Short mmCIF file of C-alpha atoms and ligand atoms in Angstrom, two decimals:
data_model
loop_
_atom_site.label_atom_id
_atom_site.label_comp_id
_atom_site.label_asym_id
_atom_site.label_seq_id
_atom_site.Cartn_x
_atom_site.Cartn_y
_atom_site.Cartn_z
CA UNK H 1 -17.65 -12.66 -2.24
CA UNK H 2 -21.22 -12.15 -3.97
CA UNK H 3 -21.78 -10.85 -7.38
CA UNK H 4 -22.59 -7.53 -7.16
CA UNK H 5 -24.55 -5.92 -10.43
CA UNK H 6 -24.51 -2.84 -12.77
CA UNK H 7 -26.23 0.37 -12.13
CA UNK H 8 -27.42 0.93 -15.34
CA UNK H 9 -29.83 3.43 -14.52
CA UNK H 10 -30.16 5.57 -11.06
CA UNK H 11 -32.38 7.69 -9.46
CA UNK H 12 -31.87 10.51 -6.73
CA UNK H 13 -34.70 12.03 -4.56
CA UNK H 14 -33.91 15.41 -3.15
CA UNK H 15 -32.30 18.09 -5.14
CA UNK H 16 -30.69 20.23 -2.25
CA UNK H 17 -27.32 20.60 -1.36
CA UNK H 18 -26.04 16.65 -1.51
CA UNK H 19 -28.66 15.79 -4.06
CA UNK H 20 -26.79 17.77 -6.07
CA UNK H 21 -23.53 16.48 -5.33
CA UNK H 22 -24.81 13.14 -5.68
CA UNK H 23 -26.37 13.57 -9.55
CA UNK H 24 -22.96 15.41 -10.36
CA UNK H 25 -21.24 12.37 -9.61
CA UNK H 26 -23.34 9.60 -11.10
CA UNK H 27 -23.51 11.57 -14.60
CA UNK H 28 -19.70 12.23 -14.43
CA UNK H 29 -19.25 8.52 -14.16
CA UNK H 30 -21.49 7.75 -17.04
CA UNK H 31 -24.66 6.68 -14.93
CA UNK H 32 -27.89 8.26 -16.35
CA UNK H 33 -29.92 9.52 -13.08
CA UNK H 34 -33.35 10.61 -13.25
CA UNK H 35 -33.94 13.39 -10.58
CA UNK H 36 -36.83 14.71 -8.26
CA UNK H 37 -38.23 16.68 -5.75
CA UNK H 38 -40.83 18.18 -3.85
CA UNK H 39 -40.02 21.19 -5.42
CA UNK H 40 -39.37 21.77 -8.77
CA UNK H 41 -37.32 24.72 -8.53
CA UNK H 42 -35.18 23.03 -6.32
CA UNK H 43 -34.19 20.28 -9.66
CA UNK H 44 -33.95 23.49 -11.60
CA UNK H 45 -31.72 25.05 -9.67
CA UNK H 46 -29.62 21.92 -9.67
CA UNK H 47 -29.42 21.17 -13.37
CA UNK H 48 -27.78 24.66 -13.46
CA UNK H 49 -25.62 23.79 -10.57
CA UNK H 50 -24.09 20.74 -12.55
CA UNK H 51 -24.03 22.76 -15.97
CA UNK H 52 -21.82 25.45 -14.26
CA UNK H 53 -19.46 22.78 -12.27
CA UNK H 54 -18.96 21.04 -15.78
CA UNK H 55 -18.82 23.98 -17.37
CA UNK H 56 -15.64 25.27 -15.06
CA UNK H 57 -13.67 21.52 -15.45
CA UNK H 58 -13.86 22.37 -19.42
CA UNK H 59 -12.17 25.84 -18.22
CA UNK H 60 -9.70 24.05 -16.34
CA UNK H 61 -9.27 21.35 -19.04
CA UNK H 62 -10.43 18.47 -16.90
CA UNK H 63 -12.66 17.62 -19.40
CA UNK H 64 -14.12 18.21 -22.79
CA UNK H 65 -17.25 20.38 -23.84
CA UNK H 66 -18.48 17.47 -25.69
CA UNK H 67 -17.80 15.40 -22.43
CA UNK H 68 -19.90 18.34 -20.56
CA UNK H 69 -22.60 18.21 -22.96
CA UNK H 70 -22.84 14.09 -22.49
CA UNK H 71 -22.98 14.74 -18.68
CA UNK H 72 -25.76 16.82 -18.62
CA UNK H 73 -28.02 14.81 -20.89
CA UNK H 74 -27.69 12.19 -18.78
CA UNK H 75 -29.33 13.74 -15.87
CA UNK H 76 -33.60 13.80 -16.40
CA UNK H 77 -36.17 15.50 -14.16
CA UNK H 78 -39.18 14.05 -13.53
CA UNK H 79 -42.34 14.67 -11.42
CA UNK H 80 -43.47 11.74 -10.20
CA UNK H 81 -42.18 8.42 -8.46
CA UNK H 82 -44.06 6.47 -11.83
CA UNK H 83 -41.38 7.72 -13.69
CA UNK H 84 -38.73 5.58 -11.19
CA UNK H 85 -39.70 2.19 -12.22
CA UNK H 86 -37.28 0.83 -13.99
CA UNK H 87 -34.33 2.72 -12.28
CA UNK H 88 -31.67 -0.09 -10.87
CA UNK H 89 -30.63 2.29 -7.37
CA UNK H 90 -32.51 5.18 -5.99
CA UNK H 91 -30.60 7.60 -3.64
CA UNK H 92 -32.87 9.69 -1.21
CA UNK H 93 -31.09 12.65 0.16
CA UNK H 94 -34.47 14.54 1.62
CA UNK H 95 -34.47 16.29 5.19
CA UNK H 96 -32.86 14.85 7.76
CA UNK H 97 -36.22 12.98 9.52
CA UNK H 98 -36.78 9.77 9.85
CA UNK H 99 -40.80 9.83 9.31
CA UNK H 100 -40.29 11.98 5.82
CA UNK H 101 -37.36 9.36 4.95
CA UNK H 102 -39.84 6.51 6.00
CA UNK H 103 -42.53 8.39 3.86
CA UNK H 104 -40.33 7.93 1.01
CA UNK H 105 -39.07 4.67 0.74
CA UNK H 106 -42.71 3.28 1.09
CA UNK H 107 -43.78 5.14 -1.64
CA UNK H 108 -40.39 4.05 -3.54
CA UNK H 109 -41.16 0.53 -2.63
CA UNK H 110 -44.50 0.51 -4.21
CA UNK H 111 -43.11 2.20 -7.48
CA UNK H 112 -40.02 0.87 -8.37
CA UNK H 113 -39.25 -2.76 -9.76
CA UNK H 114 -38.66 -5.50 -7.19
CA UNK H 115 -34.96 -6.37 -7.83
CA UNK H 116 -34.12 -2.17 -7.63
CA UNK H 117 -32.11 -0.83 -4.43
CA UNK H 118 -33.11 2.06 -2.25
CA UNK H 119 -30.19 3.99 -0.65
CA UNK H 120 -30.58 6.94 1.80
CA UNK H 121 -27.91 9.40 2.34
CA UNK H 122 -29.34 9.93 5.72
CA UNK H 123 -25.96 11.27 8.17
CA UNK H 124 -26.96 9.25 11.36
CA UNK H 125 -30.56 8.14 11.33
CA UNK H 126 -31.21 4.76 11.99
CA UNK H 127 -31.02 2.56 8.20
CA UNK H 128 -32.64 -0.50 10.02
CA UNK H 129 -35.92 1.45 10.76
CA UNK H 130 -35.64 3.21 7.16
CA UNK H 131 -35.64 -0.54 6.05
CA UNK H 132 -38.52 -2.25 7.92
CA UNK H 133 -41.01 -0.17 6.18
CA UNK H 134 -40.24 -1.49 2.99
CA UNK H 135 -40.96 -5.27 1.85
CA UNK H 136 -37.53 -5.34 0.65
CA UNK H 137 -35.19 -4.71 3.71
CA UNK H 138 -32.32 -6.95 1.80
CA UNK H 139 -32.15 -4.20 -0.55
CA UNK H 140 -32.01 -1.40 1.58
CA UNK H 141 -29.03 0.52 2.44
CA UNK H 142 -27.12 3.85 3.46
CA UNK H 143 -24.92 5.25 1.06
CA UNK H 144 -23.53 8.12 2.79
CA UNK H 145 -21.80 10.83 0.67
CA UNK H 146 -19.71 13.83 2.38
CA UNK H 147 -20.37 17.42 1.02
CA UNK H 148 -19.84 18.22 -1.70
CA UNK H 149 -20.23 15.34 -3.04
CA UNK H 150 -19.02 15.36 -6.45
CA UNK H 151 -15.71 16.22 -4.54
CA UNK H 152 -15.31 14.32 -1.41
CA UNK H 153 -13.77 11.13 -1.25
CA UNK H 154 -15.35 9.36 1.15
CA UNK H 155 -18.20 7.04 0.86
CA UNK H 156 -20.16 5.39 4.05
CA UNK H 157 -21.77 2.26 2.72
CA UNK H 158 -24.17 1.47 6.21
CA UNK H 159 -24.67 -2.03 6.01
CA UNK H 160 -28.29 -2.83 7.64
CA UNK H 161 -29.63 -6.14 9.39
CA UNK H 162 -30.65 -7.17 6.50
CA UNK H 163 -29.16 -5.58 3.58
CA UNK H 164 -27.90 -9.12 1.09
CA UNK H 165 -24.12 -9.32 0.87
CA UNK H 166 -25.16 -8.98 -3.40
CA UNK H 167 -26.04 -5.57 -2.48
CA UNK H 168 -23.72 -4.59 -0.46
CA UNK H 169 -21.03 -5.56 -3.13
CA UNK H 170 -23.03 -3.75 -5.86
CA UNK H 171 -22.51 -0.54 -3.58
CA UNK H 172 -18.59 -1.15 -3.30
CA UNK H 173 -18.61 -1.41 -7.15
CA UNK H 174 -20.96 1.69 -7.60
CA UNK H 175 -18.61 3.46 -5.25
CA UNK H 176 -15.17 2.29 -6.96
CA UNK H 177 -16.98 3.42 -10.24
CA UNK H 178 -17.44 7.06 -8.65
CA UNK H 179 -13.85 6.91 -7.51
CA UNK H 180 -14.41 7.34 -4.30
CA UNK H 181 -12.96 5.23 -0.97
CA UNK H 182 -16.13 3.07 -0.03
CA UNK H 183 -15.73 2.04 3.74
CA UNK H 184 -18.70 -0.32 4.78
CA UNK H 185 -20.03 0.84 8.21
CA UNK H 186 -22.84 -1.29 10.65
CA UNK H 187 -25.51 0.32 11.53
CA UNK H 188 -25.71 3.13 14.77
CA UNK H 189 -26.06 6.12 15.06
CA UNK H 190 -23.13 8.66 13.12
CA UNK H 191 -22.18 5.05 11.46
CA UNK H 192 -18.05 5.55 11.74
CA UNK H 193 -17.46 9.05 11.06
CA UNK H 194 -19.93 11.00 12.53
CA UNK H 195 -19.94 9.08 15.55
CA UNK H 196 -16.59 9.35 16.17
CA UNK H 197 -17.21 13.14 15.31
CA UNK H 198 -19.36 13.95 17.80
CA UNK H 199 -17.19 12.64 20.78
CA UNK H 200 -14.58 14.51 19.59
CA UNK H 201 -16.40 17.60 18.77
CA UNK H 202 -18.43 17.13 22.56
CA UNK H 203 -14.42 17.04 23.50
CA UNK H 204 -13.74 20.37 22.10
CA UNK H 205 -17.13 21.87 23.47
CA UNK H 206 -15.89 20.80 26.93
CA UNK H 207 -12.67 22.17 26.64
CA UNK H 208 -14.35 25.48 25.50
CA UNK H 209 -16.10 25.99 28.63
CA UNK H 210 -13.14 24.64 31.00
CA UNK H 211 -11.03 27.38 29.89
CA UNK H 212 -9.90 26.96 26.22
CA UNK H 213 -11.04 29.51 23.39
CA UNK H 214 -12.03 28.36 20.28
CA UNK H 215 -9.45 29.56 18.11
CA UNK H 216 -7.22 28.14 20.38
CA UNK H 217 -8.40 24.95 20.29
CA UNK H 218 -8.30 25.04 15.87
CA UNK H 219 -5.25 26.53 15.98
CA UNK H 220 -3.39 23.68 18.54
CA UNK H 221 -5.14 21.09 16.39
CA UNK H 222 -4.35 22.38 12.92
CA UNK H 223 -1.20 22.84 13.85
CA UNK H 224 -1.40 18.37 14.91
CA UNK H 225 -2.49 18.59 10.93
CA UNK H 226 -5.92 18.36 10.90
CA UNK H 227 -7.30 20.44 7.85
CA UNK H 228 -9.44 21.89 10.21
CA UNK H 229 -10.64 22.78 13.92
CA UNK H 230 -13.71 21.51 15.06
CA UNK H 231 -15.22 25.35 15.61
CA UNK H 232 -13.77 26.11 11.61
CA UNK H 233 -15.59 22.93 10.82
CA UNK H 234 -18.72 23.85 12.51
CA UNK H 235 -18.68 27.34 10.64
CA UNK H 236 -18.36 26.04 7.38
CA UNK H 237 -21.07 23.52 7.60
CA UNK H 238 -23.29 25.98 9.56
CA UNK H 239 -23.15 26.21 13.00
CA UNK H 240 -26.94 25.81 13.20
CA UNK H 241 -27.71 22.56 11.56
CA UNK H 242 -27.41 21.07 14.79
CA UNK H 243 -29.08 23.54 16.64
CA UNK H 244 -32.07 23.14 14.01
CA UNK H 245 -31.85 19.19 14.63
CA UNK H 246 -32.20 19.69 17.83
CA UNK H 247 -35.16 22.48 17.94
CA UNK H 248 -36.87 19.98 15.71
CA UNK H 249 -36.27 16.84 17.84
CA UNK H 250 -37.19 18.70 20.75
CA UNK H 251 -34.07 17.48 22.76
CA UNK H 252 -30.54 18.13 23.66
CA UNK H 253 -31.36 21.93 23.84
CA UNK H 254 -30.29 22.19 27.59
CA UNK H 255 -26.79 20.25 27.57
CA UNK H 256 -24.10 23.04 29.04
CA UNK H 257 -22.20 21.60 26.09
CA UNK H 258 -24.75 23.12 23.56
CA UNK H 259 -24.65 26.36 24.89
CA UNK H 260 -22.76 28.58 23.36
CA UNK H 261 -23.56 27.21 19.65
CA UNK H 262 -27.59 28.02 20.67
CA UNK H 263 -26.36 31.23 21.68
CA UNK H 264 -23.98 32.38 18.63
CA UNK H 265 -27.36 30.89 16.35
CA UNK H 266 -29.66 32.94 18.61
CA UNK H 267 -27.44 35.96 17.46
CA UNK H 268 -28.02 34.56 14.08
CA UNK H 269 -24.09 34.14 13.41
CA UNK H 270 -24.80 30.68 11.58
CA UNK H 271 -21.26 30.23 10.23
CA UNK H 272 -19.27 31.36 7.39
CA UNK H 273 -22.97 31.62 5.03
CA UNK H 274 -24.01 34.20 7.39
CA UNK H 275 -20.67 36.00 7.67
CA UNK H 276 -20.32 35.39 11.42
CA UNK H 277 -19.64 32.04 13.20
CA UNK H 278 -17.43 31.45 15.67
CA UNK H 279 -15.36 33.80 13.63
CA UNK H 280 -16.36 36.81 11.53
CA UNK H 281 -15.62 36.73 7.62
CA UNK H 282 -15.43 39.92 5.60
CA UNK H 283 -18.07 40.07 2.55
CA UNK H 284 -17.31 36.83 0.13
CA UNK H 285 -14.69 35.63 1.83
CA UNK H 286 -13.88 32.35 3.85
CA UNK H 287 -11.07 33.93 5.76
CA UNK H 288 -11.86 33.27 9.29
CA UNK H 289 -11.22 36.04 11.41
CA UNK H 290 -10.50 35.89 15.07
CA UNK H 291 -13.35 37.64 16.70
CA UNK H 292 -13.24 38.57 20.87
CA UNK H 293 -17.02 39.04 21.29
CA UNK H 294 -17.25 35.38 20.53
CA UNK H 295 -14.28 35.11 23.61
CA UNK H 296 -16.50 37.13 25.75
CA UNK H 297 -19.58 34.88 24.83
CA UNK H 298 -18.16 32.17 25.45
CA UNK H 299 -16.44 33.20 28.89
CA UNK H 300 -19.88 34.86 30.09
CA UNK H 301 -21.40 31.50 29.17
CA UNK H 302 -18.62 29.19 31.00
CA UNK H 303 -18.86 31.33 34.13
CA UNK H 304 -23.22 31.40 34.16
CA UNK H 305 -22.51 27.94 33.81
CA UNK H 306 -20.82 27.41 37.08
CA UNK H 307 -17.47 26.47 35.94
CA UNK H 308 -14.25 27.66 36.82
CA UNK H 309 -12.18 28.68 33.89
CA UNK H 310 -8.23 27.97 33.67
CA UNK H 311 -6.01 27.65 31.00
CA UNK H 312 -5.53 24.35 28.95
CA UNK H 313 -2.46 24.22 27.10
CA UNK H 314 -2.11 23.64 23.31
CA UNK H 315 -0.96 19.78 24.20
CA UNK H 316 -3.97 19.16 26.87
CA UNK H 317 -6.17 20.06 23.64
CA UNK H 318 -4.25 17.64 21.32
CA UNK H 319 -4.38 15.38 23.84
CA UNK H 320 -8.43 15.13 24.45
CA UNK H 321 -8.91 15.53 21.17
CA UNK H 322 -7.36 12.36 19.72
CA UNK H 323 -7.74 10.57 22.72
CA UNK H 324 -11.43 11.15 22.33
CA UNK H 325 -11.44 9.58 18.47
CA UNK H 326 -9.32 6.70 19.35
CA UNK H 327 -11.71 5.71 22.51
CA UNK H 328 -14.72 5.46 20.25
CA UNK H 329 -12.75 3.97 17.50
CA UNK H 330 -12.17 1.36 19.83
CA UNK H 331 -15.70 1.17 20.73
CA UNK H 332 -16.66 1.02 16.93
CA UNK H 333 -14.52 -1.82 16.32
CA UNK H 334 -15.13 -3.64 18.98
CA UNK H 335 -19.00 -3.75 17.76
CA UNK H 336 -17.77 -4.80 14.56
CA UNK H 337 -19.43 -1.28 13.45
CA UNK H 338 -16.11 -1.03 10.92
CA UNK H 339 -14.42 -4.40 9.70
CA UNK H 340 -10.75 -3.27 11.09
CA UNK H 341 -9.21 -0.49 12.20
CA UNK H 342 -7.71 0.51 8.88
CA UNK H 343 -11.37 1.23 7.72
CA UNK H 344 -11.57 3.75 10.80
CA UNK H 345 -8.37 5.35 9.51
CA UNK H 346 -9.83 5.39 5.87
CA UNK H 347 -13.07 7.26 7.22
CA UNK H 348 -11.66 9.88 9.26
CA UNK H 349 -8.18 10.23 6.61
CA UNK H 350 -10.83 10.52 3.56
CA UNK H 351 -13.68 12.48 5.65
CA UNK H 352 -12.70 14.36 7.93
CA UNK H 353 -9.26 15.78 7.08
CA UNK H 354 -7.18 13.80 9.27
CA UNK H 355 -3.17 14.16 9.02
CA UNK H 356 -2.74 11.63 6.43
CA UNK H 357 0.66 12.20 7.64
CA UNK H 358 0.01 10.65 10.91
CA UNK H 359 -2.07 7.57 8.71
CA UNK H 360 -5.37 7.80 11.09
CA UNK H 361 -6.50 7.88 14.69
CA UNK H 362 -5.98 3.79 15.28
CA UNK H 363 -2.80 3.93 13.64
CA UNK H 364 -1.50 6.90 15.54
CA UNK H 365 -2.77 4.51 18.49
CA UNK H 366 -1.05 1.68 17.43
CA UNK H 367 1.98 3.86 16.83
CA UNK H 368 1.98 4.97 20.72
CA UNK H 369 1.46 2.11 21.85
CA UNK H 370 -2.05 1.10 23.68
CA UNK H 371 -0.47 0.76 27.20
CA UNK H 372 -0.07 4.33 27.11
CA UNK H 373 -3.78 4.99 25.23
CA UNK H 374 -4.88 2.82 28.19
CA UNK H 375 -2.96 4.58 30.74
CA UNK H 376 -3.53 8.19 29.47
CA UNK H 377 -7.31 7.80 29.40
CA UNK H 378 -7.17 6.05 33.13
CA UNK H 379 -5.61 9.05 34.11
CA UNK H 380 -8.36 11.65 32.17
CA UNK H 381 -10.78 9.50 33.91
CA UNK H 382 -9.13 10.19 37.24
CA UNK H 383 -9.82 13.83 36.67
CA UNK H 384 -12.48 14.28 34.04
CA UNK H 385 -14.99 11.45 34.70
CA UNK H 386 -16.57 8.38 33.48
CA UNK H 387 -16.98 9.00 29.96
CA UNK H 388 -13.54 8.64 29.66
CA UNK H 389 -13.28 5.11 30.30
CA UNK H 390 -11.39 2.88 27.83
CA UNK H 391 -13.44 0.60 25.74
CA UNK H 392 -12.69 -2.75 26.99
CA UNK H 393 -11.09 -3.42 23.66
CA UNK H 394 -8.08 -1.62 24.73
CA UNK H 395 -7.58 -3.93 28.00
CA UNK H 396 -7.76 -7.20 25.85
CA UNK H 397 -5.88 -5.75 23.33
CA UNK H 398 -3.16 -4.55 26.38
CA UNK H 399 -3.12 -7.66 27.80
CA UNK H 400 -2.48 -9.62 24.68
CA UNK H 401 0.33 -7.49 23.86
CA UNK H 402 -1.31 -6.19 20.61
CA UNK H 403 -2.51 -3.03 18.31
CA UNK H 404 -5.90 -2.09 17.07
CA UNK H 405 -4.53 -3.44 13.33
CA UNK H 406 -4.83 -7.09 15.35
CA UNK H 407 -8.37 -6.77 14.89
CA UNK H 408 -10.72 -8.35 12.26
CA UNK H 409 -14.59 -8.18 12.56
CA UNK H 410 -14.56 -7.12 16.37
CA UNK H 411 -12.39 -10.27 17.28
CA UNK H 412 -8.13 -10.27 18.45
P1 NAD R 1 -31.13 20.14 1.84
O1 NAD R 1 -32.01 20.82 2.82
O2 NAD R 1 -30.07 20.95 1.14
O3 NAD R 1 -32.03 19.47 0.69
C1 NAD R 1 -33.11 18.64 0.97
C2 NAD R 1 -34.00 18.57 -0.27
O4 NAD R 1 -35.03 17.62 -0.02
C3 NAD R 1 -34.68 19.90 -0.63
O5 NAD R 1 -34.38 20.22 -1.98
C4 NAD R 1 -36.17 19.61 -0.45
O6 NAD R 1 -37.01 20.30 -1.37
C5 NAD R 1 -36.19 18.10 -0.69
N1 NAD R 1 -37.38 17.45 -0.11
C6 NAD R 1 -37.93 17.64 1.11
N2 NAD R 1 -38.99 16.85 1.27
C7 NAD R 1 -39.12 16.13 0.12
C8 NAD R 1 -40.05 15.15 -0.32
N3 NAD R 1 -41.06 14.73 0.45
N4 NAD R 1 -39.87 14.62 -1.54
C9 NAD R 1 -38.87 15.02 -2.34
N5 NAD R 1 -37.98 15.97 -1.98
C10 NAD R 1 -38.11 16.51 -0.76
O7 NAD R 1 -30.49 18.89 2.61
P2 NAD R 1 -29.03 18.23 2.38
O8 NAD R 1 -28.02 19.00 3.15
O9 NAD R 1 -28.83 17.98 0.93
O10 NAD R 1 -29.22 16.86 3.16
C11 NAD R 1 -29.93 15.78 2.61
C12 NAD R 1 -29.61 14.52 3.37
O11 NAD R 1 -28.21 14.26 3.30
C13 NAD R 1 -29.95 14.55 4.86
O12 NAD R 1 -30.37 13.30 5.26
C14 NAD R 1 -28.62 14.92 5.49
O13 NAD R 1 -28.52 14.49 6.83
C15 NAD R 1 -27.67 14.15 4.60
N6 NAD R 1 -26.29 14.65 4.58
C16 NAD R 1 -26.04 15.97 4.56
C17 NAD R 1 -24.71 16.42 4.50
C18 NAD R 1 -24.39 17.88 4.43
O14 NAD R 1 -23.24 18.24 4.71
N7 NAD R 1 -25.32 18.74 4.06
C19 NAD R 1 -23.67 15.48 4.47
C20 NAD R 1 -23.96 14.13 4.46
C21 NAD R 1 -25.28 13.72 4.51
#
């Protein structure tokens, strides 16, 4: 294993919602961070942020006001990239757009000293293109973060082409040092997580318009465990980030599976910030609250659509849904996007609020037994189509009488 080496000194670019998570963390774990952004108020804004949230751990006795006090000096705005030289790691956490990112890390590459790393927080864009711009793609990566950040676990360290295996273990120790689970992930798009995320969420969306409502579908999977549904989920991160991505991209608007989240953002219920979602929430409050015009939106929407509606039982929805993880899972490994299937588990157990009970989607897998995974999804193939064919992982694995945990860097 290569010698990673200390962050003495970091620097974050972008001061808006993970920004902030990002600096809370680095100066709770001792690192001084300098901080910018476009806009100024935004860093302001953000030094109060982390004042308060140290503030409240001294309330709680988590830590000490002196310990506060020492946090908060260590955190320095600044207004220009100059000012980054001698920083050891840079974080960018901008807008989610690859030209802006690109943008960035050119100018970062021209200001900051040779041996420093750049890291983007980016959620799915592609790291390897982030890279090539710079003339120092072996010391370009993706730290990914989950929100908040000063809170969540989970840390995606996106391993590029080129990205030096020195780097990559500076990362692990950065991200032991921040005390969170570091899972190295290969480069595509959604990395582990959020790849696996959106077949399962494209799952759920499917189910919607076949017949299923969507506090039927949180409730059968919460009641599997899961922290969360995938339409609570999409409330609380705002149900139109996506619909923003994909206004900007200028894509993926027409998709029947889009539908009824472009209508409910058309309506402007955004999620629980706006008070209306896929559920309504009275003033302040994060109770989500069963609401039947979203029903009738979503039944109006099925039936313009052409389909057919029926009813899918709780188990059909359990069913889909985990069958859905554990097919790209499969895929994932197989690419030798994760290293084994335990990192797979770690990412959606850490990430995504998996049952920890259950240990993971590949676990669960393994615990089935993959002649039934195999079977199960030949049968949903039967009668939902081709995206539900097994990866061919699952045949080798089948035929060699083995689990998912057989597998190390993509090979049985
Ligand atoms: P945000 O909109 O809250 O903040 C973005 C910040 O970037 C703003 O403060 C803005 O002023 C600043 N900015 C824009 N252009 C800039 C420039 N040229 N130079 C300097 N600053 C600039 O966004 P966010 O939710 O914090 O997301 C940031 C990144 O993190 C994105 O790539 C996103 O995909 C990723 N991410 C977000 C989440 C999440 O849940 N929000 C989770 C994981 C990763």
């Amino acid at each position: 294993m290569s010698n990673g080496f200390d962050v003495q000194q970091a620097a974050v670019v972008g001061a808006g919602t993970m920004g902030r998570g990002i600096v809370i963390s680095l100066a709770s774990a001792g690192i001084p961070v300098l901080w910018l952004d476009a806009s100024a108020p935004m860093v302001t804004a953000g030094l109060k942020m982390a004042a308060d949230t140290w503030a409240h751990q001294v309330v709680k006795g988590r830590i000490s006001e002196a310990q506060a006090e020492q946090n908060l000096a260590r955190i320095r705005a600044v207004d220009s990239y100059a000012e980054l030289a001698d920083v050891d790691l840079v974080i960018e956490a901008v807008y989610e757009n690859l030209e802006l990112k690109q943008e960035i890390f050119r100018t970062l590459d021209n200001a900051l000293k040779p041996r420093a790393i750049l890291a983007s927080n980016t959620s799915a864009l592609d790291v390897d293109a982030i890279a090539a711009v710079t003339r120092r793609p072996q010391q370009v990566l993706g730290l990914h973060f989950f929100s908040p950040a000063h809170i969540m676990k989970l840390l995606e360290i996106v391993r590029a082409k080129q990205t030096s295996p020195a780097v990559l273990e500076t990362a692990r120790q950065l991200g032991e040092r921040l005390g969170k689970v570091a899972v190295v992930a290969g480069n595509c798009r959604g990395f582990i997580g959020n790849r696996m995320l959106k077949t399962y969420a494209d799952e759920a969306r499917k189910m919607l318009l076949e017949g299923a409502l969507a506090q039927q579908v949180d409730v059968a999977l919460q009641a599997f465990g899961f922290a969360m549904g995938p339409f609570r989920m999409y409330d609380v991160v705002g149900v139109d980030l996506e619909w923003r991505a994909r206004q900007l991209a200028g894509q993926g608007m027409h998709s029947p599976l889009v539908q009824v989240d472009n209508a409910l953002c058309e309506l402007g219920r955004f999620g629980q910030k706006a008070g209306r979602g896929y559920y309504q929430y009275a003033e302040g409050s994060r109770e989500a609250v069963h609401d039947p015009d979203v029903d009738r939106l979503i039944v109006q929407i099925a039936e313009g659509l052409g389909y057919q509606r029926r009813t899918l039982s709780d188990e059909e929805i359990v069913e889909r849904s985990l069958l859905a993880l554990v097919n790209e899972g499969a895929k994932i490994l197989e690419e030798n996007i994760a290293a084994n299937s335990h990192d797979v588990d770690r990412v959606y157990l850490n990430g995504y609020g998996f049952p920890a009970a259950v240990g993971g989607p590949l676990s669960w897998a393994d615990g089935q037994g993959l002649a039934s995974i195999q079977a199960r999804l030949q049968r949903l193939q039967g009668t939902h189509g081709a995206h539900w064919q097994s990866a061919p992982l699952i045949a080798r694995l089948v035929a060699a009488g083995k689990g998912f945990a057989a597998v190390q860097e993509g090979r049985v």
